[in-house]
């Protein structure tokens, strides 16, 4: 029998699955951080630092005791996390690396075919030479590989030198050993990740099964398209085949949308419906989310569940932006209640708040404003600035 899940329950479940229902002030040690990243699946990495880099803000929004050095140690010293691609560059548990090897094989074939049409024959030799250089000489960054050092001559004129390193990383031959001023340090994967994270080989059938089940575990409920999009490891057609082959272990559920419209048919793992009541309520405090937060990863799902339309306008011409260059969503309890435009000015020691927008129907109460001010003060401390500064017209007057 298909079960209808209310919109309130659906939001509560998804927030809990994505680590946003835990007490944000509870002490988080390094092992707890590793568990958090494992539970939510991945943390996206992005270079924009309007306030704080995306991966740090994603983790901080879930726990205000998060320490950046713990993340660095888990990647660079413990090799418990690795950096590679989901829908974008992300930090993942190294226990997942054996499944990513299937992605590497697909990426290798796809990139080679695409680039051969673009560059013609022979460019693969440059990849081989770059790999051999690292094998002999050790870890490097893209700035260490310059055109005049490349013996074959022509390849560096085709594309920036970074291309070979990125290809070798995207196909699992290199790994990110660390970052210096956010620049990737590349090394052979076997020198970065110990053997127990690279072995054993996983069959294609087991890979597909893991990719589908692990996505459903972290989403709670999902359409086949949402399952495919979570890791970006499978096509929707592959997920549909998996669903048909595993019908006996799945449950059809209807998810009520925020707008009161027609419920959407989704799937959950067997036993999920019986645990709905156990999902905790999200903390009532107001929190600022990164534009790249996993909660917002699937924009259409976010809009259906929360009634919150959100797009990053970084690549939208300024005159056409509805809000701003890099605007942060506001989460209060289980609702996305607004968005804020702000920037950390580290020279002046200020977190400059440029503009605030509340969603329709959200009141600007004294209590809500106090919650926002408390959250901005927390972010200022985390970012390393001294004060929150509200610019003229920040409330939209």
XYZ file of C-alpha atoms in Angstrom:
397
model
C 0.000 0.000 0.000
C 1.301 3.453 -0.945
C 1.654 5.761 2.055
C 1.078 9.525 1.961
C 3.769 11.495 3.802
C 2.779 15.000 4.862
C 4.874 17.956 3.836
C 5.773 18.649 7.481
C 6.994 15.075 7.933
C 8.875 15.143 4.621
C 10.763 18.310 5.591
C 11.540 16.956 9.034
C 12.860 13.690 7.609
C 15.035 15.324 4.976
C 16.536 17.813 7.436
C 17.389 14.977 9.803
C 18.956 12.912 7.010
C 21.071 15.896 6.028
C 22.463 16.492 9.513
C 20.463 19.660 10.195
C 18.428 18.298 13.097
C 21.306 17.637 15.470
C 21.980 20.087 18.284
C 24.249 22.668 16.593
C 26.113 23.484 19.804
C 26.993 19.917 20.824
C 30.746 19.290 20.913
C 31.991 17.795 17.641
C 35.343 16.032 17.710
C 37.300 14.803 14.697
C 35.679 11.371 14.662
C 32.271 12.997 14.946
C 33.100 15.187 11.960
C 34.032 12.134 9.905
C 30.745 10.504 10.886
C 28.794 13.639 9.972
C 30.310 13.759 6.481
C 29.653 10.030 6.082
C 26.026 10.484 7.102
C 25.277 13.375 4.742
C 27.387 11.796 1.993
C 29.595 14.597 0.721
C 30.554 18.220 1.264
C 30.960 20.389 -1.822
C 34.167 22.380 -2.251
C 34.036 25.788 -3.900
C 36.583 28.570 -4.265
C 34.249 31.518 -3.603
C 34.967 33.057 -0.190
C 32.408 35.848 0.053
C 32.050 34.935 3.728
C 33.641 31.488 4.141
C 34.503 28.676 1.760
C 31.532 26.425 1.029
C 32.819 23.263 2.732
C 33.562 25.077 5.976
C 30.207 26.848 6.022
C 28.281 23.660 5.237
C 29.831 21.970 8.250
C 29.586 25.019 10.503
C 25.861 25.386 9.791
C 25.385 21.880 11.199
C 27.638 22.300 14.197
C 29.075 25.539 15.557
C 31.926 23.694 17.298
C 33.311 22.504 13.947
C 37.064 23.035 13.619
C 38.703 23.498 10.226
C 41.896 21.770 11.329
C 39.957 18.549 11.924
C 38.862 18.519 8.291
C 42.430 19.152 7.127
C 43.750 16.303 9.275
C 41.076 13.891 8.037
C 42.084 14.617 4.432
C 45.826 15.211 4.579
C 47.051 13.140 7.534
C 44.492 10.408 8.200
C 43.399 9.828 4.570
C 39.915 9.210 5.957
C 38.443 11.633 3.406
C 39.268 12.175 -0.253
C 38.391 14.856 -2.746
C 36.843 14.096 -6.097
C 33.725 14.684 -8.145
C 30.024 14.203 -7.438
C 27.988 16.814 -9.311
C 30.927 19.072 -8.522
C 34.199 18.899 -6.586
C 33.428 17.424 -3.168
C 34.978 15.901 -0.064
C 33.898 12.297 0.521
C 34.667 9.457 2.936
C 37.593 7.416 1.653
C 35.519 4.293 2.312
C 33.584 5.287 -0.825
C 36.662 5.341 -3.081
C 36.175 1.770 -4.321
C 32.810 2.812 -5.779
C 34.282 5.912 -7.400
C 36.592 3.680 -9.421
C 33.564 2.900 -11.587
C 33.074 6.612 -12.166
C 36.751 6.980 -13.079
C 36.418 4.410 -15.846
C 33.386 6.197 -17.286
C 35.072 9.589 -17.009
C 38.212 8.346 -18.753
C 36.330 7.094 -21.775
C 34.043 10.127 -21.994
C 36.840 12.682 -21.680
C 39.142 10.925 -24.136
C 36.409 10.745 -26.775
C 35.391 14.372 -26.239
C 38.931 15.744 -26.266
C 39.998 13.691 -29.273
C 37.323 15.462 -31.305
C 38.524 18.775 -29.885
C 42.316 18.401 -30.001
C 42.932 15.585 -32.441
C 45.222 12.618 -31.903
C 48.291 12.553 -29.692
C 47.308 14.620 -26.696
C 47.184 11.528 -24.464
C 50.990 11.452 -24.561
C 51.045 14.646 -22.505
C 48.940 12.950 -19.840
C 51.394 10.061 -19.728
C 54.362 12.415 -19.377
C 52.688 14.399 -16.598
C 51.874 11.207 -14.701
C 55.448 9.937 -15.047
C 56.828 13.249 -13.805
C 54.783 12.974 -10.597
C 55.663 9.296 -10.207
C 59.364 10.192 -10.320
C 59.405 13.549 -8.571
C 56.495 13.540 -6.141
C 53.528 15.799 -5.472
C 53.058 18.979 -7.499
C 50.619 21.836 -8.038
C 49.524 23.200 -11.393
C 51.845 26.188 -10.993
C 54.794 23.766 -10.860
C 54.141 22.515 -14.383
C 55.044 25.151 -16.959
C 55.088 25.105 -20.723
C 58.864 25.382 -21.017
C 59.282 22.254 -18.902
C 57.132 20.111 -21.176
C 59.319 18.036 -23.498
C 56.695 17.289 -26.130
C 56.348 20.970 -26.952
C 52.904 21.538 -28.354
C 50.412 20.252 -25.846
C 50.670 23.173 -23.413
C 49.659 25.490 -26.207
C 46.350 23.647 -26.549
C 45.132 24.244 -23.022
C 46.407 25.512 -19.650
C 48.917 23.180 -18.001
C 46.411 22.359 -15.302
C 44.397 20.264 -17.772
C 46.573 17.160 -17.567
C 46.509 17.226 -13.778
C 42.746 17.676 -13.717
C 42.242 14.810 -16.152
C 44.429 12.469 -14.125
C 42.581 13.494 -10.950
C 39.127 13.134 -12.494
C 40.023 9.635 -13.663
C 41.452 8.428 -10.351
C 45.130 8.234 -11.251
C 45.994 11.177 -9.036
C 44.502 12.254 -5.723
C 44.485 15.533 -3.837
C 47.115 15.215 -1.126
C 46.219 18.627 0.324
C 45.732 22.254 -0.573
C 47.986 25.292 -0.245
C 46.079 28.580 -0.328
C 43.264 26.527 -1.808
C 45.485 25.302 -4.679
C 45.339 21.541 -5.158
C 48.426 19.451 -4.399
C 48.381 16.381 -6.682
C 50.077 13.052 -6.045
C 49.685 9.431 -7.096
C 46.533 7.996 -5.609
C 48.459 5.061 -4.097
C 50.661 7.524 -2.191
C 47.640 9.390 -0.819
C 45.099 6.662 -0.024
C 46.135 3.430 1.711
C 45.336 0.102 0.059
C 42.372 -0.704 2.300
C 40.515 2.279 0.791
C 41.401 1.285 -2.778
C 40.524 -2.406 -2.513
C 38.797 -4.727 -3.155
C 37.331 -4.277 -6.610
C 33.553 -3.892 -6.569
C 31.443 -5.518 -9.275
C 29.267 -3.306 -11.472
C 26.140 -4.847 -9.963
C 27.308 -4.121 -6.405
C 28.337 -0.608 -7.418
C 24.863 0.178 -8.781
C 23.222 -1.342 -5.714
C 25.397 0.713 -3.351
C 24.867 3.936 -5.286
C 21.067 3.553 -5.144
C 20.758 2.356 -1.563
C 23.224 4.849 -0.126
C 21.456 7.713 -1.899
C 18.056 6.611 -0.573
C 19.496 6.311 2.933
C 20.624 9.941 2.786
C 17.514 11.288 1.105
C 14.944 9.241 3.011
C 12.646 9.199 -0.009
C 13.309 10.057 -3.643
C 12.251 9.736 -7.241
C 14.517 7.763 -9.559
C 15.835 11.054 -10.917
C 16.674 12.295 -7.412
C 18.477 9.040 -6.622
C 20.540 9.380 -9.806
C 21.336 13.037 -9.107
C 22.471 12.515 -5.508
C 25.921 11.084 -6.239
C 25.794 11.739 -9.991
C 27.187 8.252 -10.479
C 24.269 6.657 -12.363
C 21.807 7.595 -15.080
C 18.054 7.726 -14.301
C 17.648 4.683 -16.572
C 20.100 2.676 -14.453
C 18.232 3.670 -11.300
C 14.894 2.657 -12.852
C 16.338 -0.757 -13.686
C 17.562 -1.106 -10.106
C 14.136 -0.128 -8.743
C 12.392 -2.732 -10.883
C 14.861 -5.416 -9.815
C 14.465 -4.567 -6.104
C 10.747 -3.844 -5.808
C 10.444 -6.280 -2.926
C 12.803 -4.191 -0.783
C 11.307 -0.804 -1.631
C 8.191 1.067 -0.615
C 6.206 3.505 -2.729
C 5.411 6.719 -0.883
C 3.543 9.868 -1.885
C 5.252 13.093 -0.797
C 2.991 16.107 -0.226
C 4.533 19.289 -1.687
C 4.725 22.624 0.112
C 2.247 24.269 -2.258
C -0.530 21.799 -1.431
C -0.482 20.384 -4.958
C -0.483 16.801 -6.165
C 1.723 14.482 -4.077
C 4.760 13.112 -5.889
C 5.379 9.388 -6.141
C 8.732 8.461 -4.634
C 10.517 5.409 -3.286
C 11.965 4.569 0.103
C 13.779 1.586 1.530
C 11.611 -0.989 3.229
C 11.096 -0.120 6.907
C 11.431 3.617 6.336
C 7.734 4.412 6.858
C 7.817 2.848 10.309
C 10.597 5.220 11.382
C 8.959 8.497 10.301
C 7.803 9.372 13.806
C 11.351 8.928 15.129
C 12.838 11.730 13.007
C 13.703 14.611 15.357
C 12.481 18.170 14.985
C 15.026 20.606 13.608
C 16.417 23.148 16.112
C 14.338 26.319 16.256
C 17.352 28.599 15.832
C 17.895 30.494 12.595
C 20.876 29.406 10.493
C 22.588 30.756 7.391
C 23.239 28.057 4.778
C 25.883 27.966 2.098
C 24.509 28.357 -1.436
C 26.146 24.959 -2.047
C 24.573 23.225 0.953
C 23.514 19.610 0.231
C 20.012 20.531 1.374
C 19.797 22.796 -1.682
C 21.724 20.562 -4.071
C 18.592 19.526 -5.979
C 16.878 22.887 -6.512
C 13.611 21.368 -7.737
C 13.365 19.078 -4.713
C 14.045 22.037 -2.421
C 11.266 24.012 -4.064
C 8.770 21.145 -3.792
C 9.542 20.392 -0.149
C 10.096 23.898 1.196
C 8.323 26.147 -1.300
C 11.626 27.992 -1.661
C 12.855 28.963 -5.117
C 16.616 29.426 -5.090
C 19.239 29.910 -7.767
C 22.851 31.055 -7.453
C 23.235 34.251 -9.463
C 27.039 34.329 -9.677
C 26.917 33.858 -13.446
C 23.884 36.078 -14.002
C 24.705 39.584 -15.325
C 24.373 42.086 -12.496
C 21.517 43.976 -14.122
C 19.483 40.769 -14.375
C 20.023 39.478 -10.835
C 16.905 39.210 -8.724
C 18.829 39.227 -5.431
C 22.605 39.379 -5.664
C 25.947 37.835 -6.617
C 26.145 35.364 -3.724
C 23.065 35.282 -1.515
C 22.701 32.916 1.450
C 19.457 31.053 2.287
C 18.087 31.325 5.834
C 16.832 28.200 7.596
C 14.662 28.556 10.706
C 13.512 25.312 12.244
C 12.172 23.297 9.323
C 11.445 26.294 7.068
C 13.523 28.240 4.579
C 12.397 31.706 5.595
C 14.549 34.153 3.643
C 17.908 35.035 2.180
C 20.688 37.453 2.975
C 23.423 39.216 1.003
C 26.590 39.733 3.031
C 30.350 39.785 2.679
C 33.244 39.415 5.103
C 35.660 42.344 4.842
C 38.699 40.963 6.603
C 40.707 44.161 6.231
C 38.177 46.208 8.201
C 37.230 43.289 10.467
C 33.560 43.505 9.522
C 30.832 41.212 8.292
C 28.955 43.640 6.053
C 25.249 42.879 5.712
C 24.018 44.403 2.469
C 20.438 43.228 2.158
C 17.873 40.960 3.776
C 14.801 39.409 2.174
C 12.151 37.465 4.063
C 9.961 35.010 2.186
C 6.307 35.975 1.607
C 4.280 35.429 4.769
C 7.323 35.521 7.093
C 6.922 38.251 9.694
C 9.790 40.491 10.770
C 9.213 39.863 14.461
C 11.512 40.971 17.256
C 12.258 37.353 18.132
C 13.153 36.441 14.558
C 15.453 39.442 14.226
C 17.173 38.466 17.476
C 17.727 34.966 16.082
C 19.245 36.436 12.926
C 21.537 38.756 14.868
C 22.713 35.859 17.040
C 23.494 33.754 13.961
C 25.362 36.575 12.236
C 27.433 37.082 15.376
C 28.324 33.373 15.347
C 29.318 33.551 11.678
C 31.431 36.655 12.282
C 33.387 34.859 15.010
C 33.818 31.780 12.830
C 34.991 33.866 9.880
C 37.431 35.787 12.062
C 35.989 39.301 11.863
C 35.250 41.497 14.830
C 31.765 42.819 14.215
C 28.598 42.646 12.148
C 28.000 45.871 10.245
C 24.593 46.605 8.736
C 24.782 48.796 5.626
C 22.220 51.463 4.879
C 19.022 50.021 3.447
C 19.874 46.441 4.469
C 16.254 45.756 5.401
C 15.090 46.929 1.997
C 13.750 50.277 3.121
